[in-house]
mmCIF file of C-alpha atoms in Angstrom:
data_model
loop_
_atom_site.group_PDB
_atom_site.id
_atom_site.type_symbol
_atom_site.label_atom_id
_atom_site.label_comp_id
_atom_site.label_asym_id
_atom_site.label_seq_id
_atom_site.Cartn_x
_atom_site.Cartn_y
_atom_site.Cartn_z
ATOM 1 C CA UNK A 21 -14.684 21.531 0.947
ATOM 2 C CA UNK A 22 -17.630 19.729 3.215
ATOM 3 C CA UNK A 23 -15.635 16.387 1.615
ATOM 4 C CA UNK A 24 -12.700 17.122 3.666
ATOM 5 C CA UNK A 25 -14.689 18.658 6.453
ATOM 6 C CA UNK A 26 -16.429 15.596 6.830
ATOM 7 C CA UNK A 27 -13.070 13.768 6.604
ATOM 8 C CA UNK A 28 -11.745 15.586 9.891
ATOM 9 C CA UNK A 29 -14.779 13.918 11.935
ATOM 10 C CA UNK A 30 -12.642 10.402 11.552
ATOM 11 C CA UNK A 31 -11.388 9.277 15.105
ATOM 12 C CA UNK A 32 -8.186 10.677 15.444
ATOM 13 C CA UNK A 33 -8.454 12.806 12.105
ATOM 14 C CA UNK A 34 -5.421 15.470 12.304
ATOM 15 C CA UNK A 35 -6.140 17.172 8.641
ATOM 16 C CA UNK A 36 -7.445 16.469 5.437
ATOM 17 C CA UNK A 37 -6.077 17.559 1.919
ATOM 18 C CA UNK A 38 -6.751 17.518 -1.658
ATOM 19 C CA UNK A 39 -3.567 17.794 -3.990
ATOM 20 C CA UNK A 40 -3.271 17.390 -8.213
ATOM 21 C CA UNK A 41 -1.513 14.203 -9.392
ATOM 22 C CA UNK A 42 2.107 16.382 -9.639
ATOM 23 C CA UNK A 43 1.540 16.353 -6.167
ATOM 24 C CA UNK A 44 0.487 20.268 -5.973
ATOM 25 C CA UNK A 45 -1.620 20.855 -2.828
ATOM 26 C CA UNK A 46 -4.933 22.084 -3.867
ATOM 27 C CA UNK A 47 -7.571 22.386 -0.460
ATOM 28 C CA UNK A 48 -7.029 21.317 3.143
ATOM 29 C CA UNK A 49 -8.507 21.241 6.381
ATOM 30 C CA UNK A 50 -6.460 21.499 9.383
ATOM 31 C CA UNK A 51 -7.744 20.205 12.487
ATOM 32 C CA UNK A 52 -4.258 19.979 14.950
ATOM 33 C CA UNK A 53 -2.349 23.321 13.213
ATOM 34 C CA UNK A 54 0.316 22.575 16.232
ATOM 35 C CA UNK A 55 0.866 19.340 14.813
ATOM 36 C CA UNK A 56 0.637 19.951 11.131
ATOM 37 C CA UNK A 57 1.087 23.294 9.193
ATOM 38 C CA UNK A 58 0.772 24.027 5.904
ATOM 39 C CA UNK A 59 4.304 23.519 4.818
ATOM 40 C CA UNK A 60 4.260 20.166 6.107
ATOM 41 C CA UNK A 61 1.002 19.381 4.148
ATOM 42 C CA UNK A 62 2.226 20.927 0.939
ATOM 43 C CA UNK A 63 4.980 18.625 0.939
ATOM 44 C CA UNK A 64 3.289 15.417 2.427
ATOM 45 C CA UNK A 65 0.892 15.778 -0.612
ATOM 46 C CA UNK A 66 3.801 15.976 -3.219
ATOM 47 C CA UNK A 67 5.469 12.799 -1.395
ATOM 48 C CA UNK A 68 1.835 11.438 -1.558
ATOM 49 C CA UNK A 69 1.585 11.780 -5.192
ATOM 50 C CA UNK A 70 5.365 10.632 -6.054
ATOM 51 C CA UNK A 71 4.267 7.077 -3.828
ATOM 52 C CA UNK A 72 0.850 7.170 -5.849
ATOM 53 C CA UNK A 73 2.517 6.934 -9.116
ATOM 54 C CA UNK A 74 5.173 4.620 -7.871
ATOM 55 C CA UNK A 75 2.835 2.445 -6.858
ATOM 56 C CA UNK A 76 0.571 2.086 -9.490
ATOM 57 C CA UNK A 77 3.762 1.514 -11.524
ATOM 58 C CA UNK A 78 4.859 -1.584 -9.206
ATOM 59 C CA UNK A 79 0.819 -2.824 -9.506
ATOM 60 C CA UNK A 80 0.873 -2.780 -13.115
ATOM 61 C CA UNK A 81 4.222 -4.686 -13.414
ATOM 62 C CA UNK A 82 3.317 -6.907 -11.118
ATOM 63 C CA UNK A 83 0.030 -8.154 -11.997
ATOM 64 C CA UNK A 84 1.668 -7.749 -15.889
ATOM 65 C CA UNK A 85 4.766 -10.407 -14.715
ATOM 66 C CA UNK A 86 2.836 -12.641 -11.899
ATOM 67 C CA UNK A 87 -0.341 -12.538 -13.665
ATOM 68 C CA UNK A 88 -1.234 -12.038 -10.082
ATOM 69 C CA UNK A 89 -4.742 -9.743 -9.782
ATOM 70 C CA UNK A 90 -5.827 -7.725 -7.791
ATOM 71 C CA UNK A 91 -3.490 -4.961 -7.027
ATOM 72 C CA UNK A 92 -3.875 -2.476 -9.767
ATOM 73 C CA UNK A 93 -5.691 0.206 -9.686
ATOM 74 C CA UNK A 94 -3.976 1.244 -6.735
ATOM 75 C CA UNK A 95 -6.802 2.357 -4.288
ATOM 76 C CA UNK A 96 -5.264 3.876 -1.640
ATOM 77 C CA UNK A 97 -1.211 4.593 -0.483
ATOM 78 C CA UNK A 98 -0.503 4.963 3.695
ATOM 79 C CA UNK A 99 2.588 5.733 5.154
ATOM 80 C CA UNK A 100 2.699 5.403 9.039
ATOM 81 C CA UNK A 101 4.937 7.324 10.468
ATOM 82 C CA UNK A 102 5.987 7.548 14.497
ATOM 83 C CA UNK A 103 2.807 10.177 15.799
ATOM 84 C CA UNK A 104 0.380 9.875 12.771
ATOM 85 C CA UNK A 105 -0.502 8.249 9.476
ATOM 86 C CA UNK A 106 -1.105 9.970 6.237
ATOM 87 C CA UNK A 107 -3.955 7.748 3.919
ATOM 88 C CA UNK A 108 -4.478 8.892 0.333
ATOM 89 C CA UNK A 109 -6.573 7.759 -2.253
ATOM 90 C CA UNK A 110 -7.290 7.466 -5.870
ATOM 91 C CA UNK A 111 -11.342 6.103 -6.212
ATOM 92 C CA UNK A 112 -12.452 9.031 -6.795
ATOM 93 C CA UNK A 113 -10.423 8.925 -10.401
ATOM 94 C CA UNK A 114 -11.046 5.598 -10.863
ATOM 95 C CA UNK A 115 -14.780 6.162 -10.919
ATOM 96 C CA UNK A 116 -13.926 8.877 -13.427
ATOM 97 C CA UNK A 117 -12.112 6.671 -15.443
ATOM 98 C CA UNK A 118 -14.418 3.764 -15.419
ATOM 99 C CA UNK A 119 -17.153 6.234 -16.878
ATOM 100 C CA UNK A 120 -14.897 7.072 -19.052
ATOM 101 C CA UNK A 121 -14.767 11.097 -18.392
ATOM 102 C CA UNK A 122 -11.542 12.988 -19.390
ATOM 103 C CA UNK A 123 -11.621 15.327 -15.977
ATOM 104 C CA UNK A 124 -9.893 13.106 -13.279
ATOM 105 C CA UNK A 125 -10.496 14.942 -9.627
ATOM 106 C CA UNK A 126 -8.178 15.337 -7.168
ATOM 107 C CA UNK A 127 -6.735 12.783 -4.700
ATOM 108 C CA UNK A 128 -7.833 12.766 -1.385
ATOM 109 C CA UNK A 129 -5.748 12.420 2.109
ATOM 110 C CA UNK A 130 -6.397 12.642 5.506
ATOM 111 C CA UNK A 131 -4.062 12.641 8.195
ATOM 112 C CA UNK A 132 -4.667 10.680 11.310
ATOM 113 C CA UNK A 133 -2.969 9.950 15.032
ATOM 114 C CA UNK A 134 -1.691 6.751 15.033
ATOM 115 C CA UNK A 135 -3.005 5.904 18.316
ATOM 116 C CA UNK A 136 -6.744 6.257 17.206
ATOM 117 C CA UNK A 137 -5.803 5.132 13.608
ATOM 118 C CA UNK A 138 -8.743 2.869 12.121
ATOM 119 C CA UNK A 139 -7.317 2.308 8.875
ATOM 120 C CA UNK A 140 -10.000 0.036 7.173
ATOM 121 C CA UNK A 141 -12.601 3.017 8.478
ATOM 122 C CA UNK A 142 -10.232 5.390 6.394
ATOM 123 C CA UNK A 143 -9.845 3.487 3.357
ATOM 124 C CA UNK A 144 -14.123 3.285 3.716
ATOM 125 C CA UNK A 145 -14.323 7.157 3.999
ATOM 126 C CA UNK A 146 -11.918 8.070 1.393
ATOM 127 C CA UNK A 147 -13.800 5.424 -0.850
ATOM 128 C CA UNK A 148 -16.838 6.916 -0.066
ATOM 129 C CA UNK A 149 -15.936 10.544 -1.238
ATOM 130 C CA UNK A 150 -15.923 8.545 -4.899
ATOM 131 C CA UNK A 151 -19.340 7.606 -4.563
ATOM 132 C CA UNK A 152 -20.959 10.729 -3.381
ATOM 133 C CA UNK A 153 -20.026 12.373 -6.590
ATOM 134 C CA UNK B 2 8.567 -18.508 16.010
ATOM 135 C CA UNK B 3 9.546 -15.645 13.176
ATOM 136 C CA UNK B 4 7.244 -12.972 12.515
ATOM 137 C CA UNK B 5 6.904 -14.398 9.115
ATOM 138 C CA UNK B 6 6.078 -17.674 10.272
ATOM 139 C CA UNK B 7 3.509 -15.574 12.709
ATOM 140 C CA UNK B 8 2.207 -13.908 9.673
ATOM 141 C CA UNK B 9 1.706 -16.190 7.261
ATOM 142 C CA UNK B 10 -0.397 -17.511 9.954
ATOM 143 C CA UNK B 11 -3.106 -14.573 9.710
ATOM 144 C CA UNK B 12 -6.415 -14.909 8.116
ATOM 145 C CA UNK B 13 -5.893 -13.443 4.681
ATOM 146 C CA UNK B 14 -2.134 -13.361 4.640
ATOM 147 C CA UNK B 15 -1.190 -15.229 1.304
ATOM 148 C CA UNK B 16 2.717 -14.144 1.737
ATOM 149 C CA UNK B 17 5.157 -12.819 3.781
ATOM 150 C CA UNK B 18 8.167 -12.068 3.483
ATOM 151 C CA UNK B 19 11.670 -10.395 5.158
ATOM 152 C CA UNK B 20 14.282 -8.291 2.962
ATOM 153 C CA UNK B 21 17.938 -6.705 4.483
ATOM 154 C CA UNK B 22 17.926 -3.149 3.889
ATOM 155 C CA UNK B 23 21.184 -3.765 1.980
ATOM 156 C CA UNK B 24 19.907 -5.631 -0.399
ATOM 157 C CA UNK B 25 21.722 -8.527 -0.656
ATOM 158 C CA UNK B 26 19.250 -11.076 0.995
ATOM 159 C CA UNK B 27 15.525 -12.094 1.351
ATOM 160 C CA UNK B 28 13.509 -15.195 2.917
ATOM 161 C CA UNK B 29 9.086 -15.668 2.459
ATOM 162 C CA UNK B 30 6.823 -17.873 2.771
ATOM 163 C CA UNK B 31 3.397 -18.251 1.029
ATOM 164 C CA UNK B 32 1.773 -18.530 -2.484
ATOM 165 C CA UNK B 33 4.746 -17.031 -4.020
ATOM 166 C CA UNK B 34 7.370 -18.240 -6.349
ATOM 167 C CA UNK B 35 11.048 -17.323 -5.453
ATOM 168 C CA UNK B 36 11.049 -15.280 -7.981
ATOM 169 C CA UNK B 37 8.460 -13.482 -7.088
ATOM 170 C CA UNK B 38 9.638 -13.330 -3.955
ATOM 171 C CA UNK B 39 12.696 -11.917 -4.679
ATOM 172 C CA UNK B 40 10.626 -9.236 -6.973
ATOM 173 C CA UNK B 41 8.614 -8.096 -3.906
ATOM 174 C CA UNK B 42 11.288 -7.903 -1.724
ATOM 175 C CA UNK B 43 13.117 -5.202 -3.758
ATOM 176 C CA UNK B 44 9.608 -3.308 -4.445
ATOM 177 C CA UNK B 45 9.593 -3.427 -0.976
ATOM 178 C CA UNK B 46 12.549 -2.304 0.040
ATOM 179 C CA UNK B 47 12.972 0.499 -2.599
ATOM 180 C CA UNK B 48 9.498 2.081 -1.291
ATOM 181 C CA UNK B 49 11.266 1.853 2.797
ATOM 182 C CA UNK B 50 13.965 3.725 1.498
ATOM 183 C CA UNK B 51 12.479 6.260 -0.494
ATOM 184 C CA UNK B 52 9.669 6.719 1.646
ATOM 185 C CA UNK B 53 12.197 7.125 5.068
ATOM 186 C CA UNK B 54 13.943 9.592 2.611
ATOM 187 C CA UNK B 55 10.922 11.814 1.787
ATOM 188 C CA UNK B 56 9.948 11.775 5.539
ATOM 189 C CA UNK B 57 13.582 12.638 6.490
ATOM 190 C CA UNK B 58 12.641 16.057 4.501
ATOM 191 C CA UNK B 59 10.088 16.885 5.884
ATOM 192 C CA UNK B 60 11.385 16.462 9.498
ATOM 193 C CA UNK B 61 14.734 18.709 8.684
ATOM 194 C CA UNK B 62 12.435 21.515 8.517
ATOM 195 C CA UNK B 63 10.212 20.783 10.625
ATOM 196 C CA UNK B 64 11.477 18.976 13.393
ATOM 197 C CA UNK B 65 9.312 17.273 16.258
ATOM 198 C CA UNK B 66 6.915 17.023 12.824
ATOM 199 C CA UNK B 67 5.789 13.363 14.131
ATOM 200 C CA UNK B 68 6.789 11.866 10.995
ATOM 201 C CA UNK B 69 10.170 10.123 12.009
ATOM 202 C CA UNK B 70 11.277 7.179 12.467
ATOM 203 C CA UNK B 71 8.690 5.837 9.951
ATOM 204 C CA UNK B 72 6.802 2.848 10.939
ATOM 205 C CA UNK B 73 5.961 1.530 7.725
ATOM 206 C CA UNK B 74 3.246 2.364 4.875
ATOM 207 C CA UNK B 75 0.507 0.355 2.708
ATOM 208 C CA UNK B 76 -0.411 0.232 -0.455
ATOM 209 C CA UNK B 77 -4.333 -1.175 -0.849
ATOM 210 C CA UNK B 78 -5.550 -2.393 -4.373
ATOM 211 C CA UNK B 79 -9.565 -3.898 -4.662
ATOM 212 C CA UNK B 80 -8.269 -6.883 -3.916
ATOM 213 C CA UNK B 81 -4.823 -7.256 -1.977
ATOM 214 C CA UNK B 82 -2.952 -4.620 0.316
ATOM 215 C CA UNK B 83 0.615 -5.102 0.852
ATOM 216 C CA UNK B 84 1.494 -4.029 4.596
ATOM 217 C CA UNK B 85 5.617 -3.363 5.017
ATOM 218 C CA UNK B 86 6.856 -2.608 8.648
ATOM 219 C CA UNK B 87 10.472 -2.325 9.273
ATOM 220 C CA UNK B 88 11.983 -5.148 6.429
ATOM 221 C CA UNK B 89 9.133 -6.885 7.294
ATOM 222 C CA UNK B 90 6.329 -7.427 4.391
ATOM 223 C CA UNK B 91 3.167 -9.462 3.668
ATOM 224 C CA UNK B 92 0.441 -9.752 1.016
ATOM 225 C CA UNK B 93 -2.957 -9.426 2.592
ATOM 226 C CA UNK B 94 -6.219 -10.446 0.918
ATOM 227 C CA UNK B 95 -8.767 -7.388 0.952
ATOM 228 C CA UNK B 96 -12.203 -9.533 2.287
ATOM 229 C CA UNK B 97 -10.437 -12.507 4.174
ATOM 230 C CA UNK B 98 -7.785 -10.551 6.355
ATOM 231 C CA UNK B 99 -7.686 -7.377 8.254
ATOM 232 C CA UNK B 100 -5.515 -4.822 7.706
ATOM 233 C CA UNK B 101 -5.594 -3.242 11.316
ATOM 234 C CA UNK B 102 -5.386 -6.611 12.509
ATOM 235 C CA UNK B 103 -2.223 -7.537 10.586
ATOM 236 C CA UNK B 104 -0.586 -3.977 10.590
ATOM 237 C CA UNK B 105 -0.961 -3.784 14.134
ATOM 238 C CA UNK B 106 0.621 -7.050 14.762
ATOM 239 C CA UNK B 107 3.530 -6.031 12.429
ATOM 240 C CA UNK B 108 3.894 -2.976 14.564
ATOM 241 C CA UNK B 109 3.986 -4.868 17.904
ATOM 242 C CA UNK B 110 6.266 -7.227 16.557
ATOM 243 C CA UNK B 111 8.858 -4.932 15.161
ATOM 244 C CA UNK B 112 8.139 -2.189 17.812
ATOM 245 C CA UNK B 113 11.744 -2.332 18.864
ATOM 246 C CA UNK B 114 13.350 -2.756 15.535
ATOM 247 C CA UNK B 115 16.315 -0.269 15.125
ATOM 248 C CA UNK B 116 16.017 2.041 11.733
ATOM 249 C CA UNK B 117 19.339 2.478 11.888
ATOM 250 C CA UNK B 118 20.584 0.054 9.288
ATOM 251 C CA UNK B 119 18.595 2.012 6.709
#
């Protein structure tokens, strides 16, 4: 919980989430509840998830048919929308994975106004929740 | 100038490309083949779609949500991110580009690009 309390102090920082790779929303923190509610997070985090897995899909074949590197493990998905952007991210169970444990945590999201959004200072505190563990 | 021809121009931008929502066309430039090309562009597009779709949901019951009409989204690996506004897509590299720099140029570029073809 202080991970996505600490997420909410990003400029602009509407809510932050945590939600299981079938997209089920697990912990959240909502910062603008006029903005954002809880229905709207439950189902941002199972669209979250569906893009996650897409994605890593598209990586995978990608780097398997270009031989291009680089994009796979898929660190983080974003979808901007018209009033805010919703980042998500996957280090966390990459670190896992690299240490070769068998309990993946959750992703992490955090929802920000697009007219304070600093994405690459996102993508840095959502990468950072990985390395605190 | 094109915005692709703008983009490509970008520090860290290795391609860029443009897709019709319909599907039936495509044009890039960059370190990509034409197949490749061609490849990303329907990745591309298929994620716009789907991803106007899913946010199309979530403003029927919620309307004045925020969500729509979507800008565009991201997807960031260690070393590239590809940035998609609009039909508009390019292939960013992680340490040599910016992705607020880029994105935000997309956005200003396309700011007036109708959604309605989607």
């Amino acid at each position: 919980m202080a991970m996505l309390e600490q997420l909410v102090t990003l400029p602009g920082a509407l809510a932050s989430f945590e939600f299981r790779g079938s997209g089920e929303l697990l912990a959240y923190t909502i910062k603008e509840p006029t903005i954002l509610d809880l229905d709207t997070l439950d189902l941002l985090a199972h669209m979250c998830a569906a893009n996650m897995s897409i994605a890593t899909m598209q990586a995978r074949g990608w780097e398997k048919m270009t031989a291009m590197k680089g994009f796979y493990p898929v660190g983080q998905f974003t979808l901007v929308g018209f009033d805010w952007s919703v980042v998500v991210s996957g280090v966390r169970r990459e670190i896992k994975k690299k240490a070769g444990e068998d309990y993946l945590p959750p992703f992490v999201g955090v929802v920000i106004a697009n007219q304070k959004a600093d994405y690459e200072a996102a993508f840095k505190a959502l990468e950072a929740t990985g390395e605190a563990e | 100038m094109s915005i692709v021809a703008d983009l490509i121009e970008k520090p860290g931008v290795v391609a860029a490309g443009e897709y019709a929502y319909r599907g039936d066309r495509f044009s890039y430039r960059g370190a990509l083949t034409e197949k490749y090309a061609r490849m990303a562009s329907i990745m591309c597009r298929a994620t716009t779609m789907s991803a106007n779709m899913e946010s199309g949901m979530i403003a029927s019951f919620r309307p004045n949500s925020g969500v729509q009409p979507v800008y565009g989204w991201m997807v960031r690996g260690p070393d590239y991110t590809v940035c998609v506004v609009a039909n508009v897509f390019c292939l960013l590299d992680n340490e040599k580009g910016s992705v607020n720099h880029v994105f935000g140029f997309m956005r200003q570029a396309l700011a007036h690009e109708t959604m309605e073809l989607i």
